[in-house]
Every structure is written in C-alpha cells, then in structure tokens.
Short mmCIF file of C-alpha atoms in Angstrom, two decimals:
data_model
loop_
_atom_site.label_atom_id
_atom_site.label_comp_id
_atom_site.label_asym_id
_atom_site.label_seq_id
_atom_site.Cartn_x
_atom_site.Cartn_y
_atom_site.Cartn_z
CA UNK D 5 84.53 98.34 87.19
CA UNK D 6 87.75 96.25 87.50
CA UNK D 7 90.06 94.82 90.07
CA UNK D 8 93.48 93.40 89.20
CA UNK D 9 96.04 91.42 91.89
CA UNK D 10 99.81 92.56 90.66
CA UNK D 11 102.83 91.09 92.03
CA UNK D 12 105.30 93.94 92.26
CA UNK D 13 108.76 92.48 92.44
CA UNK D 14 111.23 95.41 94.46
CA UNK D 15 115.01 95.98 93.19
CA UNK D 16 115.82 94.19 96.49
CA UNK D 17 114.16 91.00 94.90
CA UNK D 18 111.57 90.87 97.80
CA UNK D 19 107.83 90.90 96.41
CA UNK D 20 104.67 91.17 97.23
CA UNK D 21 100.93 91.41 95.95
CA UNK D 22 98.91 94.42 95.66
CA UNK D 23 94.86 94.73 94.75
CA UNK D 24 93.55 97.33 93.02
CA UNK D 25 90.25 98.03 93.23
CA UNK D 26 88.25 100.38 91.00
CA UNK D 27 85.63 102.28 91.93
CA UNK D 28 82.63 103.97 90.02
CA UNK D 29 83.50 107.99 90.00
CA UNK D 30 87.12 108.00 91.58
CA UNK D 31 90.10 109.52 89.76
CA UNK D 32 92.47 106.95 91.73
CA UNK D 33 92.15 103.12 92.41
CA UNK D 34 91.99 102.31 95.97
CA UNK D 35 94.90 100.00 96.35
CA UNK D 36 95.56 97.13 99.47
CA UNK D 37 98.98 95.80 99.49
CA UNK D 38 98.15 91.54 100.81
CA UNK D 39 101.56 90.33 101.50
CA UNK D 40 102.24 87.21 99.84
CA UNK D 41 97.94 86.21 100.08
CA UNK D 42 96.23 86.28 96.54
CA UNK D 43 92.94 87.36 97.18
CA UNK D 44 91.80 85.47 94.59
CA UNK D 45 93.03 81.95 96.10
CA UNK D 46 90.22 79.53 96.43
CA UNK D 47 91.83 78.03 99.64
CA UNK D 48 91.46 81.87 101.42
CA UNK D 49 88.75 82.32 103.18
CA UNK D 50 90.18 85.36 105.27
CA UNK D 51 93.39 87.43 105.17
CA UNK D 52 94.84 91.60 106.35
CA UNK D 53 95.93 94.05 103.90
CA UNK D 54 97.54 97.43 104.49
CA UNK D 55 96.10 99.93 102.62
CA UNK D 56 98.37 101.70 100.22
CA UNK D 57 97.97 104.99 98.23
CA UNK D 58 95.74 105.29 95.81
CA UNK D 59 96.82 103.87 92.25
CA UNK D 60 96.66 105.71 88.28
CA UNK D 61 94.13 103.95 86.24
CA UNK D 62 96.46 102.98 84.04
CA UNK D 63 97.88 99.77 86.65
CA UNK D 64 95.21 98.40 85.70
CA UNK D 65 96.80 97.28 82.48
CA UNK D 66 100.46 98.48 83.68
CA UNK D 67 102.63 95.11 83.66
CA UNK D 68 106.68 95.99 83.46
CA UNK D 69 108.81 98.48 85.26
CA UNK D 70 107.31 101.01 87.61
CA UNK D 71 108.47 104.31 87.60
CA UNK D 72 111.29 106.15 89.82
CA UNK D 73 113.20 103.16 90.03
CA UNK D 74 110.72 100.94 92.00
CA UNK D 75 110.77 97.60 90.45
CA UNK D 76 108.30 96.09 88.44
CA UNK D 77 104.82 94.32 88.12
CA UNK D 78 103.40 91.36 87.00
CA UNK D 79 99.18 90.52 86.61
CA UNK D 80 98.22 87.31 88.36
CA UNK D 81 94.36 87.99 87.86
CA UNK D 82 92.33 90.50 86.76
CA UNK D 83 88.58 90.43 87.33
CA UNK D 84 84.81 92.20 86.78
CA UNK D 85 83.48 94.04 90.09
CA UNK D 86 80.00 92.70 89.78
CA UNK D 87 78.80 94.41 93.07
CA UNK D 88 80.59 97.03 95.35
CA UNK D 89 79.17 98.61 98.12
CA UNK D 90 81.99 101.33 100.02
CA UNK D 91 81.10 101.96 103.64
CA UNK D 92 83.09 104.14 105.98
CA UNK D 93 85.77 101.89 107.06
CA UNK D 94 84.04 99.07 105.26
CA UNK D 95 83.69 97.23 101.78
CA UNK D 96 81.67 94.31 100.20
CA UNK D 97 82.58 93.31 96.88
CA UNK D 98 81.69 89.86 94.13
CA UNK D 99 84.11 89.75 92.00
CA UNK D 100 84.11 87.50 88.92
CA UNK D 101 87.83 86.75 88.09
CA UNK D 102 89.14 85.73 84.91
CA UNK D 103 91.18 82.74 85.61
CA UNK D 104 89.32 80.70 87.96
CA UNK D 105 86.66 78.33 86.03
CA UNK D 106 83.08 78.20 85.52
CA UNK D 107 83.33 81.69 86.00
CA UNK D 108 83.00 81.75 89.59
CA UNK D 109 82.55 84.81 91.93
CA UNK D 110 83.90 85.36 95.25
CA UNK D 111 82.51 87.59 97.59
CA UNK D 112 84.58 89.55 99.89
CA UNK D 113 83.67 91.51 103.29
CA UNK D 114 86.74 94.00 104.88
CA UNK D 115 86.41 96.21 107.26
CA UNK D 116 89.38 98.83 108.64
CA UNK D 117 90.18 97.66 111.98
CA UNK D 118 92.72 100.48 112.71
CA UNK D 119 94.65 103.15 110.90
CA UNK D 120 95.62 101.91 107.32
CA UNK D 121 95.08 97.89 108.48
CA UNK D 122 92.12 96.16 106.74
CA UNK D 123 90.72 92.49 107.42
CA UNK D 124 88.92 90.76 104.74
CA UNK D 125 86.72 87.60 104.52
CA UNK D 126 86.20 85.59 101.43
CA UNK D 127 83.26 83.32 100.14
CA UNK D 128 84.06 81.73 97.24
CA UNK D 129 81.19 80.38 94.80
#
C-alpha cells in the first residue's frame, strides 16, 4: 500500500496539501486535506486534517492539471504503508517515506474528533 502528500495549487493561486492514503481492498483512496502541514515533516509531531472525498488510484502517480478546471498537483513525498490498522473514527499507520534518510518511519495515530475533522499525532523514528 502507498501514501503520497500532493500540493494542489488552485486557479486562485492559493494551495494546499492533501494525503492520500491507500488502503488494502478499497476502490478509492481515503484522502485528508492538512492545510499547509506536511505530514511527513520531521519537526510535526501533531497536526488536524479535514477529511476530503475519496481519491482515483491513479493520484497516486497523478502530478499536473486536475480535471474540470481545478488547478493542479505537485508530489512532495510519496511513501510505503508498512502497517495500517482502520478503526471506526480512528487510524494508526508507519509509514516509510521516500525522501527522508536512513529510511526512517514515522508512525502516526488520528482519530475523528467530529464530523469530517481528524487530529493526528506523529512519532518519527
């Protein structure tokens, strides 16, 4: 399974970062849009995300325009999902990502706290 971090740039110019997150036996890729936070930032240790619909598979690779007129996307990191365990309202991943060194995993905990609004903490190894 894979996870990538995209920066989608909007016509306006304004941008932020969404995470894709793939999971074993969905059609879709459950998607968290993180503001201007890189999840995959050694110096965050916590940070909210707002849950987003579902991605295709294929932004996984997808990197240029977005379809309908809705700007465009960039990869900052993509990364192996070493361990995922989906709860109901909850999620624990380790995630090895490709450009930090020594190939180091980081280990993250979320949990819904209401509606679409999700909290994650992050250990980094």
């Amino acid at each position: 399974m894979r996870t990538v971090i995209l920066r989608h740039t909007l016509p306006d110019g304004s941008w932020h970062c969404d995470w894709l997150v793939e999971r074993e036996g969905a059609g879709l890729v459950p998607t968290w849009r993180t503001g201007h936070t890189r999840p995959d930032d050694p110096e965050v240790r916590a940070f909210d995300a707002e849950r987003i619909g579902d991605h295709r598979a294929m932004y996984l690779d997808h990197e240029g325009e977005v379809s309908g007129g809705r700007g465009r996307v960039e990869r900052l990191a993509s990364g192996e999902i070493l361990e995922s365990h989906w709860g109901d309202g909850s999620l624990v991943l380790s995630v090895r990502f490709d450009c930090l060194p020594g190939g180091r995993v980081v280990r993250f905990v979320g949990r819904c706290l209401e509606g679409e609004s999700w909290r994650f903490l992050t250990m980094h190894g």
